[in-house]
PDB file of C-alpha atoms in Angstrom:
ATOM      1  CA  MET X   1       2.499 -40.320   8.523  1.00  0.00           C
ATOM      2  CA  GLN X   2       4.684 -38.872  11.209  1.00  0.00           C
ATOM      3  CA  GLY X   3       5.587 -35.259  10.525  1.00  0.00           C
ATOM      4  CA  LEU X   4       2.883 -34.718   7.875  1.00  0.00           C
ATOM      5  CA  ASN X   5       1.296 -31.471   9.037  1.00  0.00           C
ATOM      6  CA  PHE X   6      -0.901 -29.079   7.082  1.00  0.00           C
ATOM      7  CA  ILE X   7      -4.056 -27.010   7.273  1.00  0.00           C
ATOM      8  CA  ALA X   8      -6.725 -27.607   4.648  1.00  0.00           C
ATOM      9  CA  ILE X   9      -8.620 -24.406   3.985  1.00  0.00           C
ATOM     10  CA  ASP X  10     -11.769 -23.422   2.124  1.00  0.00           C
ATOM     11  CA  PHE X  11     -13.671 -20.213   1.503  1.00  0.00           C
ATOM     12  CA  GLU X  12     -17.159 -19.404   0.312  1.00  0.00           C
ATOM     13  CA  THR X  13     -17.720 -16.004  -1.280  1.00  0.00           C
ATOM     14  CA  ALA X  14     -20.732 -13.717  -1.288  1.00  0.00           C
ATOM     15  CA  ASN X  15     -20.260 -12.446  -4.847  1.00  0.00           C
ATOM     16  CA  SER X  16     -17.767 -12.463  -7.720  1.00  0.00           C
ATOM     17  CA  SER X  17     -15.098 -10.619  -5.710  1.00  0.00           C
ATOM     18  CA  ARG X  18     -12.470 -12.952  -4.264  1.00  0.00           C
ATOM     19  CA  ALA X  19     -12.367 -10.606  -1.254  1.00  0.00           C
ATOM     20  CA  SER X  20     -16.061 -11.226  -0.491  1.00  0.00           C
ATOM     21  CA  ILE X  21     -15.428 -14.151   1.879  1.00  0.00           C
ATOM     22  CA  CYS X  22     -18.627 -15.026   3.727  1.00  0.00           C
ATOM     23  CA  GLU X  23     -17.417 -18.273   5.310  1.00  0.00           C
ATOM     24  CA  ALA X  24     -13.962 -19.618   6.134  1.00  0.00           C
ATOM     25  CA  GLY X  25     -13.141 -23.167   7.135  1.00  0.00           C
ATOM     26  CA  ILE X  26      -9.990 -24.974   8.203  1.00  0.00           C
ATOM     27  CA  CYS X  27      -9.082 -28.563   8.977  1.00  0.00           C
ATOM     28  CA  VAL X  28      -5.879 -29.109  10.928  1.00  0.00           C
ATOM     29  CA  VAL X  29      -3.859 -32.254  10.141  1.00  0.00           C
ATOM     30  CA  ARG X  30      -1.039 -33.277  12.464  1.00  0.00           C
ATOM     31  CA  ASP X  31       1.112 -36.325  11.840  1.00  0.00           C
ATOM     32  CA  GLY X  32      -1.207 -37.380   9.019  1.00  0.00           C
ATOM     33  CA  SER X  33      -4.333 -37.346  11.169  1.00  0.00           C
ATOM     34  CA  VAL X  34      -7.292 -34.948  11.138  1.00  0.00           C
ATOM     35  CA  GLN X  35      -7.202 -33.198  14.510  1.00  0.00           C
ATOM     36  CA  GLU X  36      -9.614 -30.266  14.327  1.00  0.00           C
ATOM     37  CA  THR X  37     -12.104 -28.653  11.960  1.00  0.00           C
ATOM     38  CA  ARG X  38     -13.401 -25.105  12.411  1.00  0.00           C
ATOM     39  CA  SER X  39     -15.482 -22.663  10.431  1.00  0.00           C
ATOM     40  CA  TRP X  40     -16.478 -19.037  10.760  1.00  0.00           C
ATOM     41  CA  LEU X  41     -19.217 -17.022   9.123  1.00  0.00           C
ATOM     42  CA  VAL X  42     -17.653 -13.798   7.866  1.00  0.00           C
ATOM     43  CA  ARG X  43     -19.339 -10.492   7.046  1.00  0.00           C
ATOM     44  CA  PRO X  44     -18.014  -9.457   3.632  1.00  0.00           C
ATOM     45  CA  GLN X  45     -17.440  -5.762   3.053  1.00  0.00           C
ATOM     46  CA  GLY X  46     -20.854  -4.182   2.496  1.00  0.00           C
ATOM     47  CA  ASN X  47     -22.491  -7.582   3.221  1.00  0.00           C
ATOM     48  CA  GLU X  48     -23.480  -7.692  -0.468  1.00  0.00           C
ATOM     49  CA  TYR X  49     -24.424 -11.061  -1.956  1.00  0.00           C
ATOM     50  CA  HIS X  50     -25.095 -12.298  -5.458  1.00  0.00           C
ATOM     51  CA  TYR X  51     -28.020 -14.645  -5.982  1.00  0.00           C
ATOM     52  CA  GLY X  52     -25.855 -17.207  -7.795  1.00  0.00           C
ATOM     53  CA  ASN X  53     -23.448 -17.467  -4.863  1.00  0.00           C
ATOM     54  CA  ILE X  54     -26.330 -17.881  -2.413  1.00  0.00           C
ATOM     55  CA  ASN X  55     -27.643 -20.743  -4.554  1.00  0.00           C
ATOM     56  CA  ILE X  56     -24.286 -22.512  -4.285  1.00  0.00           C
ATOM     57  CA  HIS X  57     -23.640 -22.292  -0.546  1.00  0.00           C
ATOM     58  CA  GLY X  58     -26.967 -21.228   0.967  1.00  0.00           C
ATOM     59  CA  ILE X  59     -25.464 -18.397   3.017  1.00  0.00           C
ATOM     60  CA  HIS X  60     -27.568 -15.196   3.045  1.00  0.00           C
ATOM     61  CA  PRO X  61     -26.779 -11.598   4.073  1.00  0.00           C
ATOM     62  CA  GLU X  62     -28.849 -12.014   7.243  1.00  0.00           C
ATOM     63  CA  ASP X  63     -26.623 -14.952   8.227  1.00  0.00           C
ATOM     64  CA  THR X  64     -23.515 -12.757   8.273  1.00  0.00           C
ATOM     65  CA  GLU X  65     -24.830  -9.307   9.196  1.00  0.00           C
ATOM     66  CA  ASN X  66     -23.561  -9.687  12.784  1.00  0.00           C
ATOM     67  CA  SER X  67     -20.523 -11.828  11.974  1.00  0.00           C
ATOM     68  CA  PRO X  68     -16.926 -10.620  12.269  1.00  0.00           C
ATOM     69  CA  GLU X  69     -15.194  -9.233   9.200  1.00  0.00           C
ATOM     70  CA  PHE X  70     -12.213 -10.985   7.615  1.00  0.00           C
ATOM     71  CA  PRO X  71      -9.489  -9.331   9.749  1.00  0.00           C
ATOM     72  CA  GLU X  72     -10.951 -10.790  12.962  1.00  0.00           C
ATOM     73  CA  VAL X  73     -11.268 -14.256  11.459  1.00  0.00           C
ATOM     74  CA  TRP X  74      -7.781 -14.015   9.942  1.00  0.00           C
ATOM     75  CA  VAL X  75      -6.356 -13.439  13.444  1.00  0.00           C
ATOM     76  CA  GLU X  76      -7.847 -16.808  14.455  1.00  0.00           C
ATOM     77  CA  ILE X  77      -6.594 -18.601  11.338  1.00  0.00           C
ATOM     78  CA  SER X  78      -3.142 -17.020  11.737  1.00  0.00           C
ATOM     79  CA  LYS X  79      -2.761 -18.650  15.157  1.00  0.00           C
ATOM     80  CA  TYR X  80      -2.844 -22.020  13.413  1.00  0.00           C
ATOM     81  CA  LEU X  81      -0.520 -20.854  10.625  1.00  0.00           C
ATOM     82  CA  LYS X  82       2.151 -19.896  13.162  1.00  0.00           C
ATOM     83  CA  GLU X  83       2.390 -23.562  14.146  1.00  0.00           C
ATOM     84  CA  ILE X  84       1.753 -25.070  10.692  1.00  0.00           C
ATOM     85  CA  PRO X  85       2.552 -22.640   7.817  1.00  0.00           C
ATOM     86  CA  VAL X  86       1.352 -25.062   5.133  1.00  0.00           C
ATOM     87  CA  LEU X  87      -2.065 -24.817   3.467  1.00  0.00           C
ATOM     88  CA  VAL X  88      -3.884 -27.269   1.228  1.00  0.00           C
ATOM     89  CA  ALA X  89      -6.917 -26.339  -0.859  1.00  0.00           C
ATOM     90  CA  HIS X  90      -8.944 -27.952  -3.610  1.00  0.00           C
ATOM     91  CA  ASN X  91      -8.498 -25.577  -6.545  1.00  0.00           C
ATOM     92  CA  ALA X  92      -5.901 -23.613  -4.616  1.00  0.00           C
ATOM     93  CA  LEU X  93      -5.867 -20.797  -7.185  1.00  0.00           C
ATOM     94  CA  PHE X  94      -9.326 -19.780  -5.983  1.00  0.00           C
ATOM     95  CA  ASP X  95      -8.703 -20.084  -2.244  1.00  0.00           C
ATOM     96  CA  MET X  96      -5.242 -18.487  -2.321  1.00  0.00           C
ATOM     97  CA  GLY X  97      -6.774 -15.706  -4.413  1.00  0.00           C
ATOM     98  CA  CYS X  98      -9.400 -15.192  -1.704  1.00  0.00           C
ATOM     99  CA  ILE X  99      -6.661 -14.850   0.900  1.00  0.00           C
ATOM    100  CA  ARG X 100      -4.501 -12.521  -1.220  1.00  0.00           C
ATOM    101  CA  HIS X 101      -7.391 -10.237  -2.220  1.00  0.00           C
ATOM    102  CA  SER X 102      -8.757 -10.084   1.333  1.00  0.00           C
ATOM    103  CA  LEU X 103      -5.358  -9.327   2.848  1.00  0.00           C
ATOM    104  CA  GLU X 104      -4.900  -6.560   0.282  1.00  0.00           C
ATOM    105  CA  LEU X 105      -8.406  -5.145   0.848  1.00  0.00           C
ATOM    106  CA  TYR X 106      -7.849  -4.859   4.592  1.00  0.00           C
ATOM    107  CA  GLY X 107      -4.176  -3.858   4.439  1.00  0.00           C
ATOM    108  CA  ILE X 108      -2.938  -6.986   6.233  1.00  0.00           C
ATOM    109  CA  GLU X 109       0.605  -8.230   5.671  1.00  0.00           C
ATOM    110  CA  LYS X 110       0.875 -11.481   3.750  1.00  0.00           C
ATOM    111  CA  PRO X 111       2.423 -14.285   5.837  1.00  0.00           C
ATOM    112  CA  GLU X 112       5.145 -16.673   4.660  1.00  0.00           C
ATOM    113  CA  VAL X 113       3.005 -19.686   3.831  1.00  0.00           C
ATOM    114  CA  SER X 114       3.338 -22.440   1.262  1.00  0.00           C
ATOM    115  CA  TYR X 115       0.371 -24.259  -0.226  1.00  0.00           C
ATOM    116  CA  TYR X 116      -0.575 -27.403  -2.131  1.00  0.00           C
ATOM    117  CA  CYS X 117      -3.494 -28.050  -4.448  1.00  0.00           C
ATOM    118  CA  SER X 118      -5.452 -31.297  -4.054  1.00  0.00           C
ATOM    119  CA  LEU X 119      -7.146 -30.690  -7.427  1.00  0.00           C
ATOM    120  CA  ARG X 120      -3.809 -30.621  -9.284  1.00  0.00           C
ATOM    121  CA  ALA X 121      -2.714 -33.715  -7.373  1.00  0.00           C
ATOM    122  CA  ALA X 122      -5.938 -35.534  -8.291  1.00  0.00           C
ATOM    123  CA  ARG X 123      -5.487 -34.745 -11.967  1.00  0.00           C
ATOM    124  CA  LYS X 124      -2.006 -36.284 -11.860  1.00  0.00           C
ATOM    125  CA  ILE X 125      -2.854 -39.357  -9.752  1.00  0.00           C
ATOM    126  CA  TYR X 126      -6.333 -40.411 -10.880  1.00  0.00           C
ATOM    127  CA  ASP X 127      -8.103 -40.858 -14.173  1.00  0.00           C
ATOM    128  CA  PHE X 128     -11.604 -39.794 -13.195  1.00  0.00           C
ATOM    129  CA  GLU X 129     -13.952 -38.015 -15.566  1.00  0.00           C
ATOM    130  CA  ARG X 130     -14.589 -35.252 -13.014  1.00  0.00           C
ATOM    131  CA  ASN X 131     -12.248 -33.938 -10.335  1.00  0.00           C
ATOM    132  CA  SER X 132     -14.535 -31.716  -8.270  1.00  0.00           C
ATOM    133  CA  LEU X 133     -14.169 -32.162  -4.531  1.00  0.00           C
ATOM    134  CA  ASP X 134     -17.511 -33.901  -4.068  1.00  0.00           C
ATOM    135  CA  CYS X 135     -17.019 -36.232  -7.057  1.00  0.00           C
ATOM    136  CA  LEU X 136     -13.550 -37.260  -5.900  1.00  0.00           C
ATOM    137  CA  CYS X 137     -14.824 -37.926  -2.392  1.00  0.00           C
ATOM    138  CA  ASP X 138     -17.659 -40.022  -3.840  1.00  0.00           C
ATOM    139  CA  GLN X 139     -15.256 -41.978  -6.076  1.00  0.00           C
ATOM    140  CA  LEU X 140     -12.809 -42.599  -3.232  1.00  0.00           C
ATOM    141  CA  GLU X 141     -15.530 -43.225  -0.612  1.00  0.00           C
ATOM    142  CA  ILE X 142     -14.400 -40.329   1.566  1.00  0.00           C
ATOM    143  CA  PRO X 143     -17.292 -39.322   3.841  1.00  0.00           C
ATOM    144  CA  TYR X 144     -18.333 -35.711   3.966  1.00  0.00           C
ATOM    145  CA  GLY X 145     -20.902 -33.333   5.375  1.00  0.00           C
ATOM    146  CA  GLN X 146     -22.531 -30.471   3.519  1.00  0.00           C
ATOM    147  CA  HIS X 147     -20.666 -29.642   0.309  1.00  0.00           C
ATOM    148  CA  HIS X 148     -20.061 -25.900  -0.223  1.00  0.00           C
ATOM    149  CA  ARG X 149     -19.899 -25.176   3.482  1.00  0.00           C
ATOM    150  CA  ALA X 150     -16.366 -24.128   4.317  1.00  0.00           C
ATOM    151  CA  GLY X 151     -15.677 -26.323   7.352  1.00  0.00           C
ATOM    152  CA  ASP X 152     -17.018 -29.460   5.696  1.00  0.00           C
ATOM    153  CA  ASP X 153     -15.183 -28.727   2.439  1.00  0.00           C
ATOM    154  CA  ALA X 154     -11.920 -28.088   4.320  1.00  0.00           C
ATOM    155  CA  GLU X 155     -12.215 -31.466   6.032  1.00  0.00           C
ATOM    156  CA  MET X 156     -13.119 -33.162   2.745  1.00  0.00           C
ATOM    157  CA  CYS X 157     -10.029 -31.594   1.192  1.00  0.00           C
ATOM    158  CA  ALA X 158      -7.809 -32.730   4.076  1.00  0.00           C
ATOM    159  CA  ARG X 159      -9.053 -36.313   3.851  1.00  0.00           C
ATOM    160  CA  LEU X 160      -8.721 -36.290   0.062  1.00  0.00           C
ATOM    161  CA  PHE X 161      -5.161 -34.957   0.210  1.00  0.00           C
ATOM    162  CA  LEU X 162      -4.169 -37.611   2.762  1.00  0.00           C
ATOM    163  CA  ARG X 163      -5.618 -40.243   0.422  1.00  0.00           C
ATOM    164  CA  GLU X 164      -3.770 -38.765  -2.565  1.00  0.00           C
ATOM    165  CA  ILE X 165      -0.478 -38.924  -0.689  1.00  0.00           C
ATOM    166  CA  ARG X 166      -1.115 -42.541   0.256  1.00  0.00           C
ATOM    167  CA  ASP X 167      -2.337 -43.599  -3.215  1.00  0.00           C
ATOM    168  CA  ALA X 168       0.669 -42.029  -4.914  1.00  0.00           C
ATOM    169  CA  GLY X 169       3.061 -43.753  -2.535  1.00  0.00           C
ATOM    170  CA  TRP X 170       4.551 -40.477  -1.381  1.00  0.00           C
ATOM    171  CA  CYS X 171       6.265 -40.062   1.940  1.00  0.00           C
ATOM    172  CA  GLY X 172       5.842 -36.336   2.434  1.00  0.00           C
ATOM    173  CA  LEU X 173       5.000 -32.940   1.033  1.00  0.00           C
ATOM    174  CA  GLU X 174       8.448 -32.359  -0.445  1.00  0.00           C
ATOM    175  CA  GLU X 175       7.594 -34.894  -3.163  1.00  0.00           C
ATOM    176  CA  MET X 176       4.599 -32.833  -4.303  1.00  0.00           C
ATOM    177  CA  GLY X 177       6.374 -29.795  -5.728  1.00  0.00           C
ATOM    178  CA  TYR X 178       4.351 -29.917  -8.944  1.00  0.00           C
ATOM    179  CA  CYS X 179       1.187 -28.870  -7.084  1.00  0.00           C
ATOM    180  CA  SER X 180       2.680 -26.352  -4.662  1.00  0.00           C
ATOM    181  CA  GLY X 181       3.220 -22.636  -4.418  1.00  0.00           C
ATOM    182  CA  LYS X 182       3.821 -19.723  -2.061  1.00  0.00           C
ATOM    183  CA  LEU X 183       1.070 -17.461  -0.828  1.00  0.00           C
TER     184      LEU X 183
END
């Protein structure tokens, strides 16, 4: 898949605020191949967690008390976006909301980035009863690490999206306008 480049991204949040990112993960895809996966623990503003969120991802306030805040992590992620300004997320409304709310909270300018949603693509391509990231990966035999950890989920999303493109017989991202948007 020459020329198919994107960055799958995932966030875990500490509480109900979309700006409470406590972990960020990316998976870089170049020419249709997974090249690099990274994740960062992030100290959300006030380092305040909700019990329900902790139960989902297992990240606690003591895990992030000495971690960088979002602006520092965003500088790292932005380096990748300069080369590949295309994001993919599973349930992109949530992840793009995390980015938008965090950029607004910290007064950071929003970059020119387009995005695609692997959840919307799955709903169009497949006829599975459930379309959560882990269920789709199970159905399609896509290996994965620890679900609800940002780096692992970003890589799961990248591999799922590559599979969706292949299964749908698409050649590139331009054919996926129905599941795209601008940050």
